[in-house]
CSV table of C-alpha atoms and ligand atoms in Angstrom, one decimal:
chain,number,residue,atom,x,y,z
K,1,MET,CA,24.0,22.9,41.6
K,2,ALA,CA,22.6,21.1,38.5
K,3,LYS,CA,20.1,23.0,36.4
K,4,ALA,CA,16.8,21.7,34.9
K,5,LEU,CA,17.9,22.1,31.3
K,6,ASP,CA,21.5,21.1,31.7
K,7,GLY,CA,22.7,19.5,28.5
K,8,VAL,CA,20.2,21.2,26.2
K,9,ARG,CA,21.9,23.2,23.5
K,10,ILE,CA,20.0,26.1,21.8
K,11,LEU,CA,20.9,27.7,18.5
K,12,ASP,CA,19.6,31.2,19.3
K,13,PHE,CA,18.7,33.0,16.1
K,14,THR,CA,16.6,35.6,18.0
K,15,HIS,CA,16.7,39.4,18.0
K,16,VAL,CA,14.8,42.4,19.4
K,17,GLN,CA,12.6,41.3,22.3
K,18,SER,CA,10.2,38.4,21.8
K,19,GLY,CA,12.7,35.7,20.9
K,20,PRO,CA,15.4,36.8,23.3
K,21,THR,CA,13.0,36.7,26.3
K,22,CYS,CA,12.3,33.1,25.4
K,23,THR,CA,15.9,32.0,25.1
K,24,GLN,CA,16.9,34.0,28.2
K,25,LEU,CA,14.4,32.0,30.2
K,26,LEU,CA,15.8,28.7,28.8
K,27,ALA,CA,19.4,29.9,29.7
K,28,TRP,CA,18.2,30.6,33.2
K,29,PHE,CA,16.9,27.1,33.4
K,30,GLY,CA,20.4,25.8,32.4
K,31,ALA,CA,20.3,25.5,28.6
K,32,ASP,CA,23.5,26.4,26.7
K,33,VAL,CA,22.2,29.3,24.6
K,34,ILE,CA,24.4,30.2,21.6
K,35,LYS,CA,23.3,33.4,20.2
K,36,VAL,CA,24.2,33.8,16.5
K,37,GLU,CA,24.6,37.4,15.4
K,38,ARG,CA,25.6,39.4,12.4
K,39,ALA,CA,29.3,40.3,12.6
K,40,GLY,CA,29.9,44.0,13.1
K,41,SER,CA,26.5,45.0,14.3
K,42,GLY,CA,24.8,42.1,16.0
K,43,ASP,CA,21.3,42.2,17.4
K,44,VAL,CA,19.9,45.6,16.5
K,45,THR,CA,19.0,46.3,20.1
K,46,ARG,CA,22.6,46.4,21.1
K,47,GLU,CA,22.7,50.0,20.0
K,48,GLN,CA,19.0,51.0,20.5
K,49,LEU,CA,18.1,53.4,23.3
K,50,ARG,CA,21.8,53.6,24.4
K,51,ASP,CA,22.4,55.4,27.7
K,52,VAL,CA,26.1,54.8,27.9
K,53,PRO,CA,28.2,55.6,24.9
K,54,ASP,CA,29.6,52.5,23.1
K,55,ALA,CA,28.2,50.2,25.7
K,56,ASP,CA,25.5,47.6,24.8
K,57,SER,CA,22.1,49.2,25.6
K,58,LEU,CA,20.0,48.1,28.6
K,59,TYR,CA,17.5,47.0,26.0
K,60,PHE,CA,20.0,44.3,24.9
K,61,THR,CA,21.7,43.5,28.2
K,62,MET,CA,18.4,43.0,30.0
K,63,LEU,CA,17.1,40.4,27.4
K,64,ASN,CA,20.3,38.4,26.8
K,65,HIS,CA,21.7,37.3,30.1
K,66,ASN,CA,23.4,33.9,30.5
K,67,LYS,CA,23.9,33.5,26.7
K,68,ARG,CA,27.1,33.1,24.5
K,69,SER,CA,27.5,35.2,21.4
K,70,VAL,CA,29.0,34.0,18.1
K,71,THR,CA,29.1,36.1,15.0
K,72,ILE,CA,28.4,34.2,11.7
K,73,ASP,CA,27.5,35.7,8.3
K,74,THR,CA,24.6,33.4,7.4
K,75,LYS,CA,24.7,34.7,3.8
K,76,ASN,CA,28.4,33.6,3.3
K,77,PRO,CA,28.7,30.0,1.9
K,78,GLU,CA,31.4,29.2,4.5
K,79,GLY,CA,29.2,30.8,7.2
K,80,LYS,CA,26.3,28.5,6.2
K,81,LYS,CA,28.5,25.5,6.6
K,82,VAL,CA,29.4,26.6,10.2
K,83,LEU,CA,25.6,27.0,10.8
K,84,GLU,CA,25.0,23.4,9.5
K,85,THR,CA,27.5,22.1,12.0
K,86,LEU,CA,25.7,24.0,14.7
K,87,ILE,CA,22.4,22.7,13.6
K,88,LYS,CA,23.8,19.1,13.8
K,89,THR,CA,24.9,19.6,17.4
K,90,CYS,CA,22.0,21.6,18.9
K,91,ASP,CA,18.7,20.5,20.2
K,92,VAL,CA,16.6,23.5,19.5
K,93,LEU,CA,16.8,26.4,16.9
K,94,VAL,CA,14.8,29.4,18.0
K,95,GLU,CA,14.2,32.3,15.6
K,96,ASN,CA,12.0,35.3,15.3
K,97,PHE,CA,13.0,36.6,11.8
K,98,ALA,CA,10.4,38.1,9.5
K,99,PRO,CA,8.4,35.4,7.8
K,100,GLY,CA,10.4,33.5,5.2
K,101,ALA,CA,13.9,34.8,6.3
K,102,LEU,CA,15.1,31.4,7.5
K,103,ASP,CA,14.0,29.8,4.2
K,104,ARG,CA,15.8,32.5,2.3
K,105,MET,CA,18.9,31.6,4.2
K,106,GLY,CA,18.5,28.1,2.9
K,107,PHE,CA,17.4,26.6,6.2
K,108,THR,CA,14.0,25.3,5.4
K,109,TRP,CA,12.3,22.8,7.7
K,110,ALA,CA,13.1,20.0,5.2
K,111,ARG,CA,16.8,21.0,5.2
K,112,ILE,CA,17.0,21.3,8.9
K,113,GLN,CA,15.4,17.8,9.2
K,114,GLU,CA,17.9,16.4,6.9
K,115,LEU,CA,20.7,17.8,9.0
K,116,ASN,CA,19.2,16.9,12.3
K,117,PRO,CA,15.9,15.0,12.5
K,118,GLN,CA,15.8,15.6,16.3
K,119,MET,CA,15.9,19.3,16.0
K,120,ILE,CA,13.1,21.4,17.4
K,121,VAL,CA,12.6,24.5,15.4
K,122,ALA,CA,10.8,27.2,17.3
K,123,SER,CA,9.5,30.4,15.8
K,124,VAL,CA,7.8,33.6,16.9
K,125,LYS,CA,5.9,35.2,14.1
K,126,GLY,CA,3.5,38.2,14.2
K,127,PHE,CA,0.5,36.2,12.9
K,128,GLY,CA,-0.3,32.5,12.3
K,129,PRO,CA,-1.3,31.2,8.9
K,130,GLY,CA,-3.9,33.5,7.2
K,131,PRO,CA,-4.2,36.9,5.5
K,132,TYR,CA,-1.5,38.5,7.6
K,133,GLU,CA,1.1,35.7,7.8
K,134,ASP,CA,3.7,37.6,5.8
K,135,CYS,CA,3.6,40.8,7.9
K,136,LYS,CA,6.4,42.0,10.1
K,137,VAL,CA,5.1,42.7,13.6
K,138,TYR,CA,6.2,44.6,16.6
K,139,GLU,CA,4.8,44.7,20.2
K,140,ASN,CA,2.0,47.2,19.8
K,141,VAL,CA,0.8,45.7,16.5
K,142,ALA,CA,0.2,42.5,18.4
K,143,GLN,CA,-1.5,44.2,21.3
K,144,CYS,CA,-3.9,45.8,18.8
K,145,ALA,CA,-4.5,42.7,16.7
K,146,GLY,CA,-4.8,40.4,19.7
K,147,GLY,CA,-7.7,42.3,21.3
K,148,ALA,CA,-5.8,44.0,24.1
K,149,ALA,CA,-6.0,47.6,22.8
K,150,SER,CA,-9.7,47.6,22.0
K,151,THR,CA,-10.4,46.4,25.6
K,152,THR,CA,-7.9,48.7,27.4
K,153,GLY,CA,-8.5,52.3,28.4
K,154,PHE,CA,-11.6,54.3,29.2
K,155,ASP,CA,-14.9,54.2,27.4
K,156,ASP,CA,-14.7,57.8,26.3
K,157,GLY,CA,-11.1,57.6,25.0
K,158,PRO,CA,-9.2,55.9,22.2
K,159,PRO,CA,-7.8,52.3,22.5
K,160,VAL,CA,-4.7,52.1,24.7
K,161,VAL,CA,-1.7,49.8,24.6
K,162,THR,CA,-0.3,48.5,27.9
K,163,GLY,CA,3.1,49.0,29.4
K,164,ALA,CA,3.4,45.2,30.0
K,165,GLN,CA,5.0,43.8,26.9
K,166,ILE,CA,2.4,41.1,26.4
K,167,GLY,CA,3.1,40.9,22.6
K,168,ASP,CA,6.8,40.4,22.9
K,169,SER,CA,7.7,39.0,26.3
K,170,GLY,CA,4.3,37.3,26.5
K,171,THR,CA,4.9,35.5,23.3
K,172,GLY,CA,8.4,34.6,24.4
K,173,LEU,CA,6.9,32.9,27.4
K,174,HIS,CA,4.4,31.0,25.2
K,175,LEU,CA,7.3,29.9,23.0
K,176,ALA,CA,9.4,28.7,25.9
K,177,LEU,CA,6.6,26.5,27.1
K,178,GLY,CA,6.2,25.1,23.6
K,179,ILE,CA,9.9,24.3,23.4
K,180,VAL,CA,10.2,22.5,26.7
K,181,THR,CA,7.0,20.6,25.9
K,182,ALA,CA,8.5,19.6,22.5
K,183,LEU,CA,11.7,18.5,24.3
K,184,PHE,CA,9.6,16.4,26.6
K,185,GLN,CA,7.7,14.8,23.7
K,186,ARG,CA,11.1,14.1,22.0
K,187,THR,CA,12.1,11.9,24.9
K,188,LYS,CA,9.3,9.5,23.7
K,189,THR,CA,9.3,10.0,19.9
K,190,ASN,CA,13.0,10.8,19.3
K,191,ARG,CA,11.8,13.3,16.7
K,192,GLY,CA,12.0,17.0,16.5
K,193,GLN,CA,9.0,19.2,15.6
K,194,LYS,CA,8.1,22.8,14.7
K,195,VAL,CA,6.9,25.1,17.4
K,196,LEU,CA,5.1,28.3,16.5
K,197,ALA,CA,3.9,31.0,18.8
K,198,ALA,CA,2.2,33.8,16.9
K,199,MET,CA,2.1,37.1,18.7
K,200,GLN,CA,-1.5,37.8,17.9
K,201,ASP,CA,-2.4,34.4,19.4
K,202,GLY,CA,-0.3,35.0,22.5
K,203,VAL,CA,-2.0,38.3,23.2
K,204,LEU,CA,-5.4,36.9,22.5
K,205,ASN,CA,-4.7,34.0,24.9
K,206,LEU,CA,-4.0,36.7,27.6
K,207,CYS,CA,-7.2,38.4,26.6
K,208,ARG,CA,-9.3,35.2,27.0
K,209,VAL,CA,-11.6,36.8,29.5
K,210,LYS,CA,-12.6,39.5,27.0
K,211,LEU,CA,-13.7,36.9,24.4
K,212,ARG,CA,-15.7,35.4,27.3
K,213,ASP,CA,-17.3,38.8,27.8
K,214,GLN,CA,-18.0,39.2,24.1
K,215,GLN,CA,-20.2,36.1,24.2
K,216,ARG,CA,-21.9,37.2,27.5
K,217,LEU,CA,-22.6,40.6,25.9
K,218,GLU,CA,-24.1,39.0,22.8
K,219,ARG,CA,-26.4,36.8,24.9
K,220,THR,CA,-27.5,39.3,27.5
K,221,GLY,CA,-26.8,42.8,26.0
K,222,VAL,CA,-25.4,44.0,29.3
K,223,MET,CA,-22.5,43.2,31.7
K,224,LYS,CA,-23.3,44.4,35.2
K,225,GLU,CA,-19.7,44.6,36.5
K,226,TYR,CA,-18.6,47.0,33.7
K,227,PRO,CA,-18.6,50.7,34.5
K,228,GLN,CA,-21.0,51.3,31.6
K,229,TYR,CA,-23.7,49.7,33.8
K,230,PRO,CA,-26.2,51.1,34.7
K,231,ASN,CA,-25.9,54.5,33.1
K,232,GLY,CA,-23.9,54.0,29.9
K,233,THR,CA,-24.8,52.0,26.8
K,234,PHE,CA,-23.3,48.8,25.5
K,235,GLY,CA,-22.5,48.5,21.8
K,236,GLU,CA,-21.8,45.3,19.8
K,237,ALA,CA,-18.3,44.7,21.0
K,238,VAL,CA,-16.7,44.4,24.5
K,239,PRO,CA,-16.1,48.0,25.6
K,240,ARG,CA,-13.1,49.4,27.4
K,241,ALA,CA,-13.6,48.9,31.1
K,242,GLY,CA,-11.3,51.5,32.6
K,243,ASN,CA,-9.9,50.2,35.9
K,244,ALA,CA,-12.7,47.8,36.6
K,245,SER,CA,-11.5,44.5,37.9
K,246,GLY,CA,-13.6,42.6,35.4
K,247,GLY,CA,-14.4,39.7,37.7
K,248,GLY,CA,-17.0,39.0,40.3
K,249,GLN,CA,-15.2,41.2,42.8
K,250,PRO,CA,-15.6,44.9,41.8
K,251,GLY,CA,-12.4,47.0,42.0
K,252,TRP,CA,-11.2,50.5,41.0
K,253,ILE,CA,-8.1,52.7,41.4
K,254,LEU,CA,-8.5,55.3,44.1
K,255,LYS,CA,-6.6,58.4,45.0
K,256,CYS,CA,-4.5,58.4,48.1
K,257,LYS,CA,-2.9,61.1,50.2
K,258,GLY,CA,-0.5,63.1,48.0
K,259,TRP,CA,-2.2,62.4,44.7
K,260,GLU,CA,-2.1,66.0,43.7
K,261,ALA,CA,1.7,65.9,43.4
K,262,ASP,CA,2.5,62.2,43.0
K,263,PRO,CA,1.2,60.6,39.8
K,264,ASN,CA,1.3,57.2,41.5
K,265,ALA,CA,-0.3,58.0,44.9
K,266,TYR,CA,-3.1,55.6,44.2
K,267,ILE,CA,-4.3,52.2,45.4
K,268,TYR,CA,-6.3,49.4,43.8
K,269,PHE,CA,-9.2,48.6,46.0
K,270,ILE,CA,-11.3,45.5,45.7
K,271,THR,CA,-14.8,45.4,47.4
K,272,GLN,CA,-14.6,41.6,47.9
K,273,ALA,CA,-18.0,40.4,49.1
K,274,PRO,CA,-16.9,38.4,52.1
K,275,VAL,CA,-15.2,41.4,53.7
K,276,TRP,CA,-17.9,44.0,52.9
K,277,ALA,CA,-18.8,44.5,56.5
K,278,LYS,CA,-15.1,45.2,57.4
K,279,ILE,CA,-14.9,47.7,54.5
K,280,CYS,CA,-17.9,49.5,55.8
K,281,ASN,CA,-16.3,49.7,59.3
K,282,VAL,CA,-12.9,50.9,58.0
K,283,ILE,CA,-14.4,53.8,56.0
K,284,GLY,CA,-16.9,54.7,58.7
K,285,LYS,CA,-20.1,53.6,56.8
K,286,GLU,CA,-21.2,50.9,59.3
K,287,GLU,CA,-24.8,51.3,58.2
K,288,TRP,CA,-24.0,50.1,54.7
K,289,ALA,CA,-23.3,46.6,56.1
K,290,THR,CA,-27.0,46.1,56.8
K,291,ASP,CA,-28.7,48.6,54.4
K,292,PRO,CA,-30.5,46.5,51.8
K,293,ASP,CA,-29.3,49.0,49.1
K,294,TYR,CA,-25.7,48.1,49.9
K,295,ALA,CA,-25.6,44.8,51.8
K,296,THR,CA,-25.4,42.4,48.9
K,297,PRO,CA,-23.2,42.3,45.8
K,298,ALA,CA,-26.2,42.5,43.5
K,299,ALA,CA,-27.5,45.6,45.3
K,300,ARG,CA,-24.1,47.3,45.1
K,301,LEU,CA,-23.6,46.8,41.4
K,302,PRO,CA,-25.6,49.8,40.2
K,303,ARG,CA,-24.1,51.9,42.9
K,304,LEU,CA,-20.4,51.1,42.4
K,305,LYS,CA,-19.5,54.6,41.3
K,306,ASP,CA,-20.8,56.2,44.4
K,307,ILE,CA,-19.4,53.4,46.6
K,308,PHE,CA,-15.9,53.9,45.3
K,309,ALA,CA,-16.3,57.7,45.6
K,310,GLU,CA,-17.1,57.2,49.3
K,311,ILE,CA,-14.2,54.7,49.8
K,312,GLU,CA,-11.9,57.2,48.0
K,313,ARG,CA,-12.8,59.9,50.6
K,314,TRP,CA,-11.2,57.5,53.1
K,315,THR,CA,-8.2,56.5,51.0
K,316,MET,CA,-7.4,60.1,50.3
K,317,THR,CA,-6.6,60.6,54.1
K,318,LYS,CA,-3.9,57.9,53.9
K,319,THR,CA,-0.8,57.3,51.9
K,320,LYS,CA,-1.0,54.2,49.7
K,321,PHE,CA,1.3,52.3,52.1
K,322,GLU,CA,-0.7,53.3,55.1
K,323,ALA,CA,-3.9,52.3,53.4
K,324,MET,CA,-2.3,49.0,52.4
K,325,ASP,CA,-1.3,48.3,56.1
K,326,ILE,CA,-4.7,49.0,57.4
K,327,LEU,CA,-6.7,47.2,54.8
K,328,ASN,CA,-4.5,44.1,54.9
K,329,LYS,CA,-5.2,43.7,58.7
K,330,TYR,CA,-8.8,43.1,57.7
K,331,ASP,CA,-8.0,40.9,54.7
K,332,ILE,CA,-9.4,43.5,52.3
K,333,PRO,CA,-7.7,42.9,48.9
K,334,CYS,CA,-5.8,46.0,47.7
K,335,GLY,CA,-2.6,46.9,46.0
K,336,PRO,CA,-0.5,50.1,45.9
K,337,ILE,CA,0.2,51.6,42.5
K,338,LEU,CA,4.0,51.2,42.5
K,339,SER,CA,6.2,53.3,40.4
K,340,MET,CA,9.3,51.8,38.6
K,341,LYS,CA,11.4,53.8,41.0
K,342,GLU,CA,9.7,52.2,44.0
K,343,ILE,CA,10.0,48.7,42.4
K,344,ALA,CA,13.7,49.2,41.6
K,345,GLU,CA,14.3,50.1,45.3
K,346,ASP,CA,12.2,47.3,46.7
K,347,GLU,CA,14.3,45.2,49.1
K,348,SER,CA,12.1,42.1,49.1
K,349,LEU,CA,12.3,41.9,45.3
K,350,ARG,CA,16.1,42.0,45.5
K,351,LYS,CA,16.1,39.3,48.2
K,352,THR,CA,14.1,36.9,46.0
K,353,GLY,CA,16.3,37.6,42.9
K,354,THR,CA,13.4,39.1,41.0
K,355,ILE,CA,15.4,42.3,40.8
K,356,VAL,CA,19.1,41.7,40.3
K,357,GLU,CA,22.2,43.9,40.1
K,358,VAL,CA,24.5,42.8,37.4
K,359,ASP,CA,28.1,44.0,36.6
K,360,HIS,CA,29.0,44.6,32.9
K,361,PRO,CA,32.6,45.2,31.7
K,362,VAL,CA,31.7,48.1,29.5
K,363,ARG,CA,28.6,49.7,31.1
K,364,GLY,CA,29.3,48.9,34.8
K,365,LYS,CA,26.5,48.0,37.2
K,366,TYR,CA,22.9,47.9,36.2
K,367,LEU,CA,19.6,46.5,37.5
K,368,THR,CA,17.7,43.8,35.7
K,369,VAL,CA,14.6,41.6,36.2
K,370,GLY,CA,15.8,38.2,37.2
K,371,ASN,CA,14.0,34.9,36.6
K,372,PRO,CA,10.4,35.4,37.7
K,373,ILE,CA,9.9,31.6,37.8
K,374,LYS,CA,11.6,30.0,40.8
K,375,LEU,CA,12.5,26.3,40.7
K,376,SER,CA,13.7,24.8,44.0
K,377,ASP,CA,16.0,22.3,42.4
K,378,SER,CA,17.3,24.6,39.6
K,379,PRO,CA,18.2,28.0,41.0
K,380,THR,CA,19.0,30.9,38.6
K,381,ASP,CA,22.2,32.7,38.7
K,382,VAL,CA,21.9,35.8,36.4
K,383,THR,CA,25.1,36.4,34.5
K,384,ARG,CA,25.8,39.4,32.2
K,385,SER,CA,24.9,39.4,28.5
K,386,PRO,CA,27.7,38.5,26.1
K,387,LEU,CA,29.7,41.1,24.1
K,388,LEU,CA,29.2,40.8,20.4
K,389,GLY,CA,31.1,37.7,19.2
K,390,GLU,CA,32.7,37.2,22.6
K,391,HIS,CA,32.4,33.4,22.3
K,392,THR,CA,33.0,32.8,18.6
K,393,ASP,CA,36.4,31.2,19.1
K,394,GLU,CA,35.3,29.2,22.1
K,395,VAL,CA,32.2,27.7,20.3
K,396,MET,CA,34.1,27.1,17.1
K,397,ALA,CA,36.7,25.2,19.0
K,398,GLU,CA,34.0,23.1,20.7
K,399,LEU,CA,32.6,22.3,17.2
K,400,GLY,CA,36.0,20.9,16.3
K,401,TYR,CA,37.5,23.8,14.3
K,402,SER,CA,41.2,24.2,14.6
K,403,ALA,CA,42.8,27.6,15.3
K,404,GLU,CA,43.9,27.7,11.6
K,405,GLN,CA,40.5,26.9,10.3
K,406,ILE,CA,39.0,29.6,12.6
K,407,ALA,CA,41.5,32.2,11.3
K,408,ALA,CA,40.7,31.2,7.7
K,409,LEU,CA,36.9,31.5,8.2
K,410,ARG,CA,37.5,34.9,9.8
K,411,THR,CA,39.6,36.1,6.8
K,412,ALA,CA,36.8,34.8,4.5
K,413,GLY,CA,34.3,36.9,6.4
K,414,ALA,CA,32.3,33.9,7.4
K,415,ILE,CA,32.7,34.4,11.1
B,501,COA,N1,24.1,37.2,8.9
B,501,COA,C1,23.6,37.7,7.7
B,501,COA,N2,22.3,38.0,7.6
B,501,COA,C2,21.5,37.9,8.7
B,501,COA,C3,22.0,37.4,9.9
B,501,COA,C4,23.4,37.0,10.0
B,501,COA,N3,23.9,36.6,11.1
B,501,COA,N4,21.0,37.3,10.8
B,501,COA,C5,19.9,37.8,10.1
B,501,COA,N5,20.2,38.1,8.9
B,501,COA,C6,19.3,38.6,7.8
B,501,COA,C7,18.1,37.7,7.6
B,501,COA,O1,18.5,36.6,6.8
B,501,COA,C8,17.2,38.7,6.9
B,501,COA,O2,17.6,38.8,5.5
B,501,COA,P1,16.6,38.7,4.2
B,501,COA,O3,15.4,39.7,4.6
B,501,COA,O4,17.4,39.2,3.1
B,501,COA,O5,16.1,37.4,4.1
B,501,COA,C9,17.6,40.0,7.5
B,501,COA,O6,18.7,39.8,8.3
B,501,COA,C10,16.6,40.7,8.4
B,501,COA,O7,15.8,39.9,9.1
B,501,COA,P2,14.3,40.4,9.6
B,501,COA,O8,13.8,39.5,10.6
B,501,COA,O9,13.5,40.7,8.4
B,501,COA,O10,14.7,41.9,10.3
B,501,COA,P3,13.9,43.2,10.2
B,501,COA,O11,14.7,44.2,11.1
B,501,COA,O12,13.6,43.7,8.8
B,501,COA,O13,12.5,43.0,10.9
B,501,COA,C11,11.0,42.3,12.7
B,501,COA,C12,12.3,42.9,12.3
B,501,COA,C13,11.0,42.1,14.2
B,501,COA,C14,9.8,43.2,12.3
B,501,COA,C15,10.9,40.9,12.1
B,501,COA,O14,12.0,40.1,12.3
B,501,COA,C16,9.6,40.1,12.5
B,501,COA,O15,8.5,40.4,12.1
B,501,COA,N6,9.8,39.1,13.3
B,501,COA,C17,8.7,38.2,13.7
B,501,COA,C18,7.9,38.8,14.7
B,501,COA,C19,8.6,39.3,15.9
B,501,COA,O16,9.4,38.6,16.6
B,501,COA,N7,8.4,40.6,16.3
B,501,COA,C20,8.8,41.1,17.6
B,501,COA,C21,10.0,41.8,17.6
B,501,COA,S1,10.3,42.3,19.2
């Protein structure tokens, strides 16, 4: 079946996590993604956190599906010429080198424009223009600089980074949207453009609600849905809110049966206002449905700690899955805390292609996360990541190089 991005060619100069997540998505939507790597070593993640000797790591394989790999020495003059040919024939160049690296290679925006005025040049950088624009950045730096760490964790503890890779994979998503938008605009202007997704900006975009709260705090000095209310104190900046849901519907993580031995025997429980009477019935506190101290959301706000303690007395008598079944019957929003083991074994995620088993010639079978975005007219088939330089000859031939020329470039160390 045809794919949404059929015919789009991507020169993929990405490495580590942020850039590769972006180009992997584009490949899943049908783009021909040609990953350019350094001969001999390739993307540094190929050998990071290896679990099978001499096999590309899961770090690499899980971020580089459906791509082709060519090895080109971009510092070799002949290698640069090959890159120029690639630039002329591709629609998008995606890179996440440290600031200035592409310019140092000789591929400035002006030079790329000269070679291909229609080319879209898409970059991930740690920071946008400003005091930190020259800094190298990894995931957790972005989480800290983008406002996620200062607002995550508990009030009496230090800032905490999240397991979700919002700095890397989050920015990769932002960049992918920028690229397809630029491709769309190009259909009208016939021109390329630069696309920049800074990791700090991407994280801040995902922390939008916390900037909202900063302004609410400055105006009113208090935020009633935060656990600091009514007993704690608010400072000048948005505090860490523990497991509070942060919206108009208070929520918290509660222990379930087996919590003493199982670190994930917990459920997220939301006391959504429209189902309050049902919650009272389920936990055996029918009187709370009409008691003026509990009957309205405003009355409940100063009592949330005690309310959740009471609900927890009930959840502790059920496993998280039993609680989920019972609560869902009454439309009470809740969610089990699933471990990665439980997610890996989840049959429904396998059926939808969100968890996929892939076979690799060196490492054998492994699990990966498939395309989380499902298009009805452009289904995703997840294919294994390429071996280092696996497609060098194939791509060189497509670019018009003869077997003799390819051999000569190889002897010269250019490819
Ligand atoms: N052949 C020859 N040289 C190559 C090459 C190739 N095929 N591909 C890359 N290189 C060179 C680059 O030209 C650069 O050389 P230079 O520094 O002499 O100009 C060099 O390899 C290293 O690139 P760099 O990006 O600086 O790698 P690093 O390992 O030092 O830094 C990061 C890694 C992630 C910190 C950095 O790339 C960065 O800040 N990227 C932007 C933010 C980002 O994406 N971070 C998230 C990572 S998950």
